[in-house]
Short mmCIF file of C-alpha atoms (C1' of nucleotides) in Angstrom, two decimals:
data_model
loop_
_atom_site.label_atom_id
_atom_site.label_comp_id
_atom_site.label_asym_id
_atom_site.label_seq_id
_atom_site.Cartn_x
_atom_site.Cartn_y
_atom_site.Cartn_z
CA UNK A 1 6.78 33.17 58.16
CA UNK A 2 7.15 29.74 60.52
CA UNK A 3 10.50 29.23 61.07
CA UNK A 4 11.92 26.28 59.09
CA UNK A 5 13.19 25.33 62.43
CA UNK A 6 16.99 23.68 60.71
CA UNK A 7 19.81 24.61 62.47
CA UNK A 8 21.31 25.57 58.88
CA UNK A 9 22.45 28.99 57.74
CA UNK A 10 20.30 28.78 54.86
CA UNK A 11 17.22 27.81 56.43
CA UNK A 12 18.07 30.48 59.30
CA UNK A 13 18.26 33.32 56.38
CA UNK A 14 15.12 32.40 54.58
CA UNK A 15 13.20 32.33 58.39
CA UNK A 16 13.89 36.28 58.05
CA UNK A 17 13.67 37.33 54.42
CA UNK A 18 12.28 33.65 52.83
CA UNK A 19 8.60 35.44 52.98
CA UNK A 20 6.72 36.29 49.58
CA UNK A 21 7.84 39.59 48.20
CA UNK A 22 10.55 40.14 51.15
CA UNK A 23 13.50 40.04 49.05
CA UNK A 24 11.65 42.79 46.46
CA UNK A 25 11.63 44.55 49.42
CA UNK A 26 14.84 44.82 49.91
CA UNK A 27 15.67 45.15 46.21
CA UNK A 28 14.16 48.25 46.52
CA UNK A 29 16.21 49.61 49.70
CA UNK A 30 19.09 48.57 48.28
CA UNK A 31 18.54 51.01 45.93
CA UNK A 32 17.92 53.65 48.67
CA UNK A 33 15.98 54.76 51.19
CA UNK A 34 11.81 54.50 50.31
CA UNK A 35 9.15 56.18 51.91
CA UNK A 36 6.06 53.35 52.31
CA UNK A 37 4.50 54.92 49.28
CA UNK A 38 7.45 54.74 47.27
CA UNK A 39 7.61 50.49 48.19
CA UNK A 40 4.06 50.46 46.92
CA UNK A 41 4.41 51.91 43.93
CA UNK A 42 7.47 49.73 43.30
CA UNK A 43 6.11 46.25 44.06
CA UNK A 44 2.62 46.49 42.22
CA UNK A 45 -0.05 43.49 43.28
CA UNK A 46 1.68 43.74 47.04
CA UNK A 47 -1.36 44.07 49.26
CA UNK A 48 -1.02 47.45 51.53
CA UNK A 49 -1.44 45.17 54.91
CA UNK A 50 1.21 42.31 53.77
CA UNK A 51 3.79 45.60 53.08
CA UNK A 52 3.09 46.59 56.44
CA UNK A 53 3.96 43.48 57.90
CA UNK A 54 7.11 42.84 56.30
CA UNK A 55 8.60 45.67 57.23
CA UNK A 56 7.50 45.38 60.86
CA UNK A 57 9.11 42.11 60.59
CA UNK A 58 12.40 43.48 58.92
CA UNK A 59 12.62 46.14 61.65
CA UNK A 60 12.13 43.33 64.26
CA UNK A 61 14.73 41.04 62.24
CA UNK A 62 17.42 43.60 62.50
CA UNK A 63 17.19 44.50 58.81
CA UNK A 64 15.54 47.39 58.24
CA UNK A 65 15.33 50.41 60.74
CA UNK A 66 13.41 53.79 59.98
CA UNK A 67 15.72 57.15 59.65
CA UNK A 68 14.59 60.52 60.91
CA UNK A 69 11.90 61.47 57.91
CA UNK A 70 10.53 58.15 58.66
CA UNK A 71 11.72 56.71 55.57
CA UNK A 72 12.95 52.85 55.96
CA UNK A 73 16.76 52.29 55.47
CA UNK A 74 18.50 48.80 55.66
CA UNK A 75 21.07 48.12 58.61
CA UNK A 76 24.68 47.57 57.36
CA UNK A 77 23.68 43.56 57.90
CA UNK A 78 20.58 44.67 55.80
CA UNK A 79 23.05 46.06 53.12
CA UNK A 80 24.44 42.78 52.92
CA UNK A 81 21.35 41.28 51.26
CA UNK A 82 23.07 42.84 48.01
CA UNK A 83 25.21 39.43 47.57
CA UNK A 84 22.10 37.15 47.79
CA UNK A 85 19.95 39.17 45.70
CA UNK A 86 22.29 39.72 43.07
CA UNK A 87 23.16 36.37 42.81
CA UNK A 88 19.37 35.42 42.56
CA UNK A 89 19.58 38.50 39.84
CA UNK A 90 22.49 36.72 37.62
CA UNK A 91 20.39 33.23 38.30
CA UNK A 92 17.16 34.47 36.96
CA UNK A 93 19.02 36.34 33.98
CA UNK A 94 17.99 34.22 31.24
CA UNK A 95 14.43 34.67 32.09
CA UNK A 96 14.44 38.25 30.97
CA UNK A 97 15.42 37.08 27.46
CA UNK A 98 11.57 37.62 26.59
CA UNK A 99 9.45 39.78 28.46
CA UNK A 100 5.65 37.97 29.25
CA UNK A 101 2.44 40.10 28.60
CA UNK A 102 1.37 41.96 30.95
CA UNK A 103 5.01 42.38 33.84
CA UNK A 104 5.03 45.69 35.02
CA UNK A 105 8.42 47.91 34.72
CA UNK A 106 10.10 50.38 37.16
CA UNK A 107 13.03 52.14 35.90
CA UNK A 108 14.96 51.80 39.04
CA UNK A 109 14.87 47.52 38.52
CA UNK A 110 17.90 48.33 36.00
CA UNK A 111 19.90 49.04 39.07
CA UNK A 112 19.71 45.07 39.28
CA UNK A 113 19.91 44.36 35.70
CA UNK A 114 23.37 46.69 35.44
CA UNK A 115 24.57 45.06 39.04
CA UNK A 116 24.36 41.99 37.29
CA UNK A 117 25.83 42.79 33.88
CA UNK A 118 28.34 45.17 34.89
CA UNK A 119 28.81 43.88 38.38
CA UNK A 120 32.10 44.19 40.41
CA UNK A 121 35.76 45.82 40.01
CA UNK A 122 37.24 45.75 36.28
CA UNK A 123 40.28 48.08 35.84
CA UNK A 124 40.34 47.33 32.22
CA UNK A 125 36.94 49.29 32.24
CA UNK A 126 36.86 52.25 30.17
CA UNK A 127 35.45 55.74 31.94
CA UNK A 128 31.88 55.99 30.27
CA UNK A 129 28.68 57.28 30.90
CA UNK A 130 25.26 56.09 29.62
CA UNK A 131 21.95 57.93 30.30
CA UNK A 132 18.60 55.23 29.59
CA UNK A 133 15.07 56.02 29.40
CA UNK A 134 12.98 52.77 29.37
CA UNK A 135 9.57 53.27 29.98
CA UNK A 136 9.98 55.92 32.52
CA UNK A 137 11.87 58.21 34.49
CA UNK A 138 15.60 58.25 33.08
CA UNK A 139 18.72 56.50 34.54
CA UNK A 140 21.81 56.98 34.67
CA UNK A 141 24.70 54.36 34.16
CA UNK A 142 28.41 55.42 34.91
CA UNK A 143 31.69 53.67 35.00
CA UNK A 144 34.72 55.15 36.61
CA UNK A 145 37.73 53.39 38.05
CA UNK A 146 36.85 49.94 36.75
CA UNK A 147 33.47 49.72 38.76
CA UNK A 148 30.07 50.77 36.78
CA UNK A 149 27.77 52.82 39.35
CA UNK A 150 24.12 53.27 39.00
CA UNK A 151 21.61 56.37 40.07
CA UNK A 152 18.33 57.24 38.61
CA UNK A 153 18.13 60.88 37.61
CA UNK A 154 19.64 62.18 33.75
CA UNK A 155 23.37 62.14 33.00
CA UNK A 156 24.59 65.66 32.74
CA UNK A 157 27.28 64.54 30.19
CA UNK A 158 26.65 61.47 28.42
CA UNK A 159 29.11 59.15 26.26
CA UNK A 160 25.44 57.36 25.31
CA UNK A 161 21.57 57.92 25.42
CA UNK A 162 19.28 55.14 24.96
CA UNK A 163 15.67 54.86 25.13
CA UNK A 164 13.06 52.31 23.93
CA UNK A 165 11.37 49.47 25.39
CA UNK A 166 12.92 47.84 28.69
CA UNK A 167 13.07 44.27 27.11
CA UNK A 168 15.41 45.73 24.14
CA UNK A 169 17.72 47.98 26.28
CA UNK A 170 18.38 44.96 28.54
CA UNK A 171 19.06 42.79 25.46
CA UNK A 172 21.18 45.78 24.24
CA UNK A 173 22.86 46.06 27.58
CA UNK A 174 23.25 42.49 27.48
CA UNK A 175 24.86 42.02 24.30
CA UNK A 176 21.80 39.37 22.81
CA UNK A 177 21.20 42.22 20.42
CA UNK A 178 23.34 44.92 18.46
CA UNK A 179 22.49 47.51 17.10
CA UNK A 180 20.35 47.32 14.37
CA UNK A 181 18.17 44.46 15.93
CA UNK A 182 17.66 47.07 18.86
CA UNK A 183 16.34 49.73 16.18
CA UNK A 184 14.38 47.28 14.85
CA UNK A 185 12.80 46.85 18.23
CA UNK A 186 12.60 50.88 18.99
CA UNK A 187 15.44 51.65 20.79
CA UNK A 188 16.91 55.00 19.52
CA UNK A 189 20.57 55.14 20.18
CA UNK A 190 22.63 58.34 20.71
CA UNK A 191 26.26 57.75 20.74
CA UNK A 192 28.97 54.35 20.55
CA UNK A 193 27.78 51.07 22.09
CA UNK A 194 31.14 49.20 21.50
CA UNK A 195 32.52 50.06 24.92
CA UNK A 196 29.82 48.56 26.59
CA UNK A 197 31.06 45.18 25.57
CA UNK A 198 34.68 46.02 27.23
CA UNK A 199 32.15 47.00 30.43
CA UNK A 200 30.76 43.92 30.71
CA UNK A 201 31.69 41.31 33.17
CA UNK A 202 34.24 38.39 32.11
CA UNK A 203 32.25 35.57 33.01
CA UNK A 204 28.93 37.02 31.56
CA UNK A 205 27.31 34.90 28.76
CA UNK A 206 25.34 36.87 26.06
CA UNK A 207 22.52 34.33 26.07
CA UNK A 208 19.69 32.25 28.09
CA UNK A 209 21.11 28.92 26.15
CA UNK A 210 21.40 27.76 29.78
CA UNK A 211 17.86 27.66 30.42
CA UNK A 212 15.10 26.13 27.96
CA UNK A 213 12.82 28.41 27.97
CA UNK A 214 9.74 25.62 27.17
CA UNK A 215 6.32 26.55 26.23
CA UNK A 216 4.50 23.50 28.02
CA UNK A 217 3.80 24.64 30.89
CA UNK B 1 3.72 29.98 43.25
CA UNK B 2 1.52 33.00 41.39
CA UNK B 3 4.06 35.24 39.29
CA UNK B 4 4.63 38.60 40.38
CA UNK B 5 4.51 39.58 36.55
CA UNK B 6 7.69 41.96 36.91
CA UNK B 7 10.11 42.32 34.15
CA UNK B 8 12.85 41.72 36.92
CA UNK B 9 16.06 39.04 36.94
CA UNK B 10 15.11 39.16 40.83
CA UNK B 11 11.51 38.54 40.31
CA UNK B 12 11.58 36.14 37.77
CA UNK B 13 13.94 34.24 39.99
CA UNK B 14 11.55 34.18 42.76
CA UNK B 15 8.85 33.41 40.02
CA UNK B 16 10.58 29.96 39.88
CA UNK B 17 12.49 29.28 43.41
CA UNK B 18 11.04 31.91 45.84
CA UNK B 19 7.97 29.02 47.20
CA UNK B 20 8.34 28.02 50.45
CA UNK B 21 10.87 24.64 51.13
CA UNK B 22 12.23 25.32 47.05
CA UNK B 23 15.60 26.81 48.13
CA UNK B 24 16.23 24.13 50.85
CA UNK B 25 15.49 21.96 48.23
CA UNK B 26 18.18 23.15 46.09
CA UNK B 27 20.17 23.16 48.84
CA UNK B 28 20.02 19.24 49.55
CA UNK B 29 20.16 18.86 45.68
CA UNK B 30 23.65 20.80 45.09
CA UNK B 31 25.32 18.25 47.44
CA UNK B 32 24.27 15.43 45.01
CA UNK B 33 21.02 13.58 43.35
CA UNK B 34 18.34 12.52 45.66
CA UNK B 35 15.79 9.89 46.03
CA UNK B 36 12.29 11.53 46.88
CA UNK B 37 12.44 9.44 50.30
CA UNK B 38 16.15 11.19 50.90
CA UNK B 39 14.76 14.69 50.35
CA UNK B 40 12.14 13.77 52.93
CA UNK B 41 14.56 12.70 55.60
CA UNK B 42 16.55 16.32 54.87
CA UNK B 43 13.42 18.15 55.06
CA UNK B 44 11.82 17.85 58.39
CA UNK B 45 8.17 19.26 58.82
CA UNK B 46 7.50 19.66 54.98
CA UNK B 47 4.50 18.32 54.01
CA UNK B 48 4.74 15.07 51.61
CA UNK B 49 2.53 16.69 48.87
CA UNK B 50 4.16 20.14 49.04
CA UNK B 51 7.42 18.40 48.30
CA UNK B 52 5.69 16.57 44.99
CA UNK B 53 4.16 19.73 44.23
CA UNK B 54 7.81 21.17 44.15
CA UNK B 55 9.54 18.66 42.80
CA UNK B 56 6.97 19.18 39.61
CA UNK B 57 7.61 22.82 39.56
CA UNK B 58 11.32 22.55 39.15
CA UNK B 59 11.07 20.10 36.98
CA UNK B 60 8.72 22.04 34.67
CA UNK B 61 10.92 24.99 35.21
CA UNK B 62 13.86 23.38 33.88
CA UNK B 63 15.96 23.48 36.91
CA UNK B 64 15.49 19.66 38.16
CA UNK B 65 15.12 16.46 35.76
CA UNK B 66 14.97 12.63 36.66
CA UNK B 67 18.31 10.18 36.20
CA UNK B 68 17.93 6.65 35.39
CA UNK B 69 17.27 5.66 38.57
CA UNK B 70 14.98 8.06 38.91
CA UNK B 71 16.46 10.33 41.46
CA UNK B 72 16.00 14.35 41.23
CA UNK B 73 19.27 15.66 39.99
CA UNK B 74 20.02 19.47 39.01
CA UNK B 75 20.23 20.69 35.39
CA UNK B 76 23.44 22.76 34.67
CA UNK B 77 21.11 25.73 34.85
CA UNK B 78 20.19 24.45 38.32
CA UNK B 79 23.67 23.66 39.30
CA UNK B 80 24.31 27.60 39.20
CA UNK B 81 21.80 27.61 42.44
CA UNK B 82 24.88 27.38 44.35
CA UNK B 83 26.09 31.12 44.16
CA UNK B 84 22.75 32.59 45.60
CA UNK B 85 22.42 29.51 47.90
CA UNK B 86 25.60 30.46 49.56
CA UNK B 87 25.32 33.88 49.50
CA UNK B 88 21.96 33.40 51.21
CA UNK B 89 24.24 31.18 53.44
CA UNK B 90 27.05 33.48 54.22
CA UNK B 91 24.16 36.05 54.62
CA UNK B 92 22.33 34.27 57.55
CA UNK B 93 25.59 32.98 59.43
CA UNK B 94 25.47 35.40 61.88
CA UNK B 95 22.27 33.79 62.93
CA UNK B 96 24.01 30.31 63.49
CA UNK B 97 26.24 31.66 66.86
CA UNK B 98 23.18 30.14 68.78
CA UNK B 99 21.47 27.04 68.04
CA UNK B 100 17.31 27.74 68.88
CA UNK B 101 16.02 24.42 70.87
CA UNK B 102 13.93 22.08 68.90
CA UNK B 103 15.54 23.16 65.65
CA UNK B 104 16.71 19.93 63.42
CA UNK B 105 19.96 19.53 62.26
CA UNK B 106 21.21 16.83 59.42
CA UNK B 107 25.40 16.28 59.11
CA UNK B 108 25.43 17.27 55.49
CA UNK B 109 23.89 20.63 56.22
CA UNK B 110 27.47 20.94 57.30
CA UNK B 111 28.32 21.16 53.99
CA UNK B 112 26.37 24.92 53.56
CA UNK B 113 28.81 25.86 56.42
CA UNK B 114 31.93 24.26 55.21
CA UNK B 115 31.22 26.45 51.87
CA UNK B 116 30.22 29.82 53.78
CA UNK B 117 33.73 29.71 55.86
CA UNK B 118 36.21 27.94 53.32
CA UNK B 119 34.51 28.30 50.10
CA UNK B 120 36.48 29.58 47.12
CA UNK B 121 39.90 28.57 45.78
CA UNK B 122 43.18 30.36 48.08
CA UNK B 123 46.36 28.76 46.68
CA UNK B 124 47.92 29.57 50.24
CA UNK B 125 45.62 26.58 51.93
CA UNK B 126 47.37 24.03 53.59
CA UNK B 127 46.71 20.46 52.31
CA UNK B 128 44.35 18.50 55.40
CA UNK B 129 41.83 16.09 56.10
CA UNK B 130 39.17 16.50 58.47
CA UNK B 131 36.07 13.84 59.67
CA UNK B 132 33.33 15.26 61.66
CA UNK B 133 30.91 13.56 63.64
CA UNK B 134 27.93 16.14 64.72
CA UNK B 135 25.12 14.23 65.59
CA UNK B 136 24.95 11.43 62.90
CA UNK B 137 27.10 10.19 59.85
CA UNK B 138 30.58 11.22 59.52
CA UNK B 139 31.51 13.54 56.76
CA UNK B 140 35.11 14.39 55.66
CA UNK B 141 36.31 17.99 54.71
CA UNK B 142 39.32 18.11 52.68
CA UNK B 143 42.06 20.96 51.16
CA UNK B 144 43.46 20.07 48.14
CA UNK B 145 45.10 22.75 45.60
CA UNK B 146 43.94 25.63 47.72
CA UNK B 147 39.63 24.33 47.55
CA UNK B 148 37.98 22.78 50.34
CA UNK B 149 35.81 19.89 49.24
CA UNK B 150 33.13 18.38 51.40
CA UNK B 151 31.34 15.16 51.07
CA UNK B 152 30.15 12.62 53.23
CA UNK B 153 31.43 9.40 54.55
CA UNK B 154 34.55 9.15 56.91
CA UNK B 155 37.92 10.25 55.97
CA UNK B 156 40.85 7.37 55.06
CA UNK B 157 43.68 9.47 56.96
CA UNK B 158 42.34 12.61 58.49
CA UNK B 159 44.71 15.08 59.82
CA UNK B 160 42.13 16.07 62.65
CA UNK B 161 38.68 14.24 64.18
CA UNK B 162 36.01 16.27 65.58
CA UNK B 163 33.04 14.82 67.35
CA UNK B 164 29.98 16.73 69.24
CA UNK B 165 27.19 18.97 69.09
CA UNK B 166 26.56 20.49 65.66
CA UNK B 167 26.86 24.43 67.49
CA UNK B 168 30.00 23.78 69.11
CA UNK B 169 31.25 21.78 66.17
CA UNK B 170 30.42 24.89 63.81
CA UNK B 171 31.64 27.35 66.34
CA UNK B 172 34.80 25.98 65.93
CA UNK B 173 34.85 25.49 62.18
CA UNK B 174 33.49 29.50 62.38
CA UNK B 175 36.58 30.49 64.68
CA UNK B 176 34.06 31.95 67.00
CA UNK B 177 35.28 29.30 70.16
CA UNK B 178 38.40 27.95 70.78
CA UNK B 179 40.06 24.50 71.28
CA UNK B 180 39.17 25.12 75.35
CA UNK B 181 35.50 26.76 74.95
CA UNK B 182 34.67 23.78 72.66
CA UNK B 183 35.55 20.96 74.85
CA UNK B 184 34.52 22.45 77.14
CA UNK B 185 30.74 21.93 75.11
CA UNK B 186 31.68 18.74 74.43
CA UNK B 187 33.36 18.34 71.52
CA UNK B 188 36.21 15.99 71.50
CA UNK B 189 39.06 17.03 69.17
CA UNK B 190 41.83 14.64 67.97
CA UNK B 191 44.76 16.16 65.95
CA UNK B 192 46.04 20.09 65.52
CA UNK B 193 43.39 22.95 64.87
CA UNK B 194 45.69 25.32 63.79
CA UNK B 195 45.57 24.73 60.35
CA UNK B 196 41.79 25.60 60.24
CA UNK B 197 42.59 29.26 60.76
CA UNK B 198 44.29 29.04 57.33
CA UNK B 199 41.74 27.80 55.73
CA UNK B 200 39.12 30.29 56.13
CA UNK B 201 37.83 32.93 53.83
CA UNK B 202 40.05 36.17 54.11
CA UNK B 203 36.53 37.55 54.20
CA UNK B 204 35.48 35.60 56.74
CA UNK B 205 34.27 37.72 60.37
CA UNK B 206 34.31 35.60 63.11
CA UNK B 207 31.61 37.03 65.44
CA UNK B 208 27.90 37.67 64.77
CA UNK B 209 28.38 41.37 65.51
CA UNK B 210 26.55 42.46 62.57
CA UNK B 211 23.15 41.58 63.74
CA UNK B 212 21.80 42.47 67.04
CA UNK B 213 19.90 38.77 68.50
CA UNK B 214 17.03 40.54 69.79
CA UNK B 215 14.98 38.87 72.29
CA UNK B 216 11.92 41.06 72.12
CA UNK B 217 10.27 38.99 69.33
"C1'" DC C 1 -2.67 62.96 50.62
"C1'" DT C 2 0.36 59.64 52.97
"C1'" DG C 3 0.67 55.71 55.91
"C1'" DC C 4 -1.12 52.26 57.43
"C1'" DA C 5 -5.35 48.95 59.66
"C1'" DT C 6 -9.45 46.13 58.85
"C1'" DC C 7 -12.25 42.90 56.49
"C1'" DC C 8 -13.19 39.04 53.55
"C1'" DG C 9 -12.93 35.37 49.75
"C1'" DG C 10 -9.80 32.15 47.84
"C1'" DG C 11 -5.76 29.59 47.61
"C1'" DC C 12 -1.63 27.77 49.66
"C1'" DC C 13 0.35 25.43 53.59
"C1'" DG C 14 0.75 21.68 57.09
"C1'" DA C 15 -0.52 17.21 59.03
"C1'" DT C 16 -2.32 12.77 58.51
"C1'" DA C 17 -4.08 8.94 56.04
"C1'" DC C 18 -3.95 6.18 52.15
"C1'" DT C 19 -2.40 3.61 47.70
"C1'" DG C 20 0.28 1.45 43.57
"C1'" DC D 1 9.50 3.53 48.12
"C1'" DA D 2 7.16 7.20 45.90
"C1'" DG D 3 4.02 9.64 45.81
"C1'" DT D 4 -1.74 10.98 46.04
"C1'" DA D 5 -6.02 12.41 48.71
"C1'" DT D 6 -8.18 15.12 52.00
"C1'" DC D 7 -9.18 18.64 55.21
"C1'" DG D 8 -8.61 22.55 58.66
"C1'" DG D 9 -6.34 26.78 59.12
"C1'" DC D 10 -3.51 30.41 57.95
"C1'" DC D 11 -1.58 33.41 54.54
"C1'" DC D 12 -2.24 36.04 50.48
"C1'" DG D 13 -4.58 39.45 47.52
"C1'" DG D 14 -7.92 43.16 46.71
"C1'" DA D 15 -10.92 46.59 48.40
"C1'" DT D 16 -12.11 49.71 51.75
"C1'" DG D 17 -11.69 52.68 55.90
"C1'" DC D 18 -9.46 56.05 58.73
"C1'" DA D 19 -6.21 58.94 61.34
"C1'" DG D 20 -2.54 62.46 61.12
#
DNA sequence: CTGCATCCGGGCCGATACTG
DNA sequence: CAGTATCGGCCCGGATGCAG
C-alpha cells in the first residue's frame, strides 16, 4: 500500500496492515500458525498472487516471520494485532445479528466471535466447557480461572454441545436468542446454557440496537 | 469497498471501515464534528472525490450523519470507533520513534498520541495542565480525576509549555528522550516534566524495541 | 499436491479541473 | 465552501501455469 505519509500512529499502523484483506490475515495467525494453503482456504475470494504479497510484505514489516516447516507465525509485535482486531471484532458485532446470503463460514472465525463475547479476565467465571459444531469441523470453548480459552478440535469432557447453523450459535452465544428460539432455528443443544450468561463479559450488550441495520442501501 | 461476504465481526467491520482514508477519517471525526473543507485540511494527499465517496459510505452505513450546520458528526455507533482506533494507535507507536521526511503532521493528531500514552482513567494521576505547540495551533492536555483530556486551543494556566518539532515533542510525551535529549532537538520546555511520568499508562513501554526498523525495504 | 508466479480485464485510487 | 467530473494508472480479482 502507499504510505499515508502522516506522522500519526494511526496512519503509521494502517501503512503496514491498512491493505485489503491484511488484517484477515492476521486473524487467521492469531489463531495459529497456517501453512499458505491453510490462509487460502480461510480467506475465500483472496486472489493466490495478492496472498503472496501480503505476506511478503508482513515478513518485510516485521510482522510475520516463517518457522522451521515453513509455516508463517506472527512476531510477538505481530501478536499484538490481537487488541486492534478484536476491537474491530466487538465494533462490527452488531453486524452479525443477520447473516447475508451467500458469506462463507470457517469454524475457526468463532475464535473471534468468543474473544469478543467472552473476552478478558472474569474471576466470577464459572469452570465450563462447551464443544460447537457450526457448519464444520468442531470447536472447542473452555473457561478456567476466570478467562474463556478457545481451540478447534472436540472437547473430551463437555459441560455443553451445540451444533446448528453459525448465525444461531452466535446469537445463542450472544444471548439475542434462548433457547427455544435457537431450536427453532436448528441448533440442537446438549447440556445447561445458563452459565454462559455468568461467562459473558460485563459490558457486553445482547443486541445490535446500536446500529440500524437499514435496508436502503 | 466490495464485501468479503464472510460471516465474521472482523470482516463485516472491514466491510464498512476497512477502504482506504475511512479509519483516518474516523480518526479526525472522534476529536469532534467536521466541516468537509476541515477533513480536507487533516487529510493530506486524499483525493477530493474519494473523500465524498466516503463520506457517503459512512453515512449510508450508519456510522456518520449531518448536524444542522451540516458538518459530519459520528453516530453513537460510530463514537465506539475509538477503541479499535486506539488500539490500532497503541499498535503502530513503535513506528512513531522516527519521523520519515516528507511525512505531514497536523497538532491535533496529537490527540491519537495523548490517548495511546495517557489514555484510560488512573485515580493516582496528578492534577496538570499542559499547552503544546508542535508545528501549528496550540492544544492543551489536561489531568483531571485521574483522565487525561485533550482538546485544542491554548491552556488558561498550564502547569508546563512545550514548543518544537512534533518527534521530539512526542518523544518526550512517549518518555523515550529526556528533558536534555529534547532540547537538545529543539524543543523548549517551560515548567516541571516530572509529573508526565505519572501520567502514563502502567502499560505503557517506552522504547520501540518490539519492532525491528528495517532498512532493507 | 502444495506453494507460489504470471497474465489480463475491470474497478478503485490519485491528481487536477471545474461548478453551484 | 462543498462537492462533481474526468482521466491515467495501479491495484484487485479470477484463471491459469509451473516448479519442487
Amino acid at each position: 500500500m502507499r504510505s499515508y505519509n502522516q506522522y500519526c500512529a494511526v496512519a503509521k499502523a494502517l501503512d503496514v496492515v491498512g491493505d485489503r484483506w491484511t488484517l484477515l490475515i492476521a486473524r487467521e495467525l492469531l489463531i495459529g500458525p497456517c501453512r499458505y494453503g491453510e490462509l487460502q482456504q480461510s480467506l475465500p475470494g483472496m486472489a493466490s498472487n495478492l496472498l503472496a504479497s501480503r505476506l511478503r510484505n508482513l515478513e518485510g514489516a516485521g510482522v510475520v516471520v516463517r518457522d522451521a516447516e515453513s509455516r508463517y507465525v506472527l512476531t510477538p509485535w505481530g501478536e499484538h494485532l490481537a487488541e486492534p482486531v478484536q476491537a474491530l471484532a466487538r465494533w462490527g458485532a452488531p453486524l452479525m445479528s443477520v447473516r447475508k446470503e451467500g458469506d462463507a463460514f470457517r469454524s475457526q472465525w468463532l475464535a473471534a466471535a468468543v474473544g469478543v463475547i467472552f473476552g478478558g479476565v472474569d474471576p466470577g467465571r464459572p469452570p465450563f466447557v462447551a464443544e460447537i459444531r457450526a457448519d464444520g469441523a468442531p470447536v472447542t470453548m473452555e473457561s478456567s480461572q476466570g478467562r474463556v480459552q478457545f481451540r478447534s478440535g472436540p472437547a473430551s469432557a463437555p459441560n455443553l454441545v451445540l451444533s446448528g447453523p453459525p448465525d444461531a450459535i452466535i446469537g445463542l452465544l450472544a444471548g439475542r436468542l434462548n433457547q427455544d428460539e435457537a431450536e427453532a432455528l436448528g441448533v440442537s443443544i446438549l447440556g445447561d446454557l445458563h452459565p454462559l450468561a455468568e461467562m459473558r463479559r460485563a459490558d457486553w450488550l445482547t443486541g445490535p440496537e446500536i446500529c440500524q441495520v437499514e435496508s436502503t442501501s
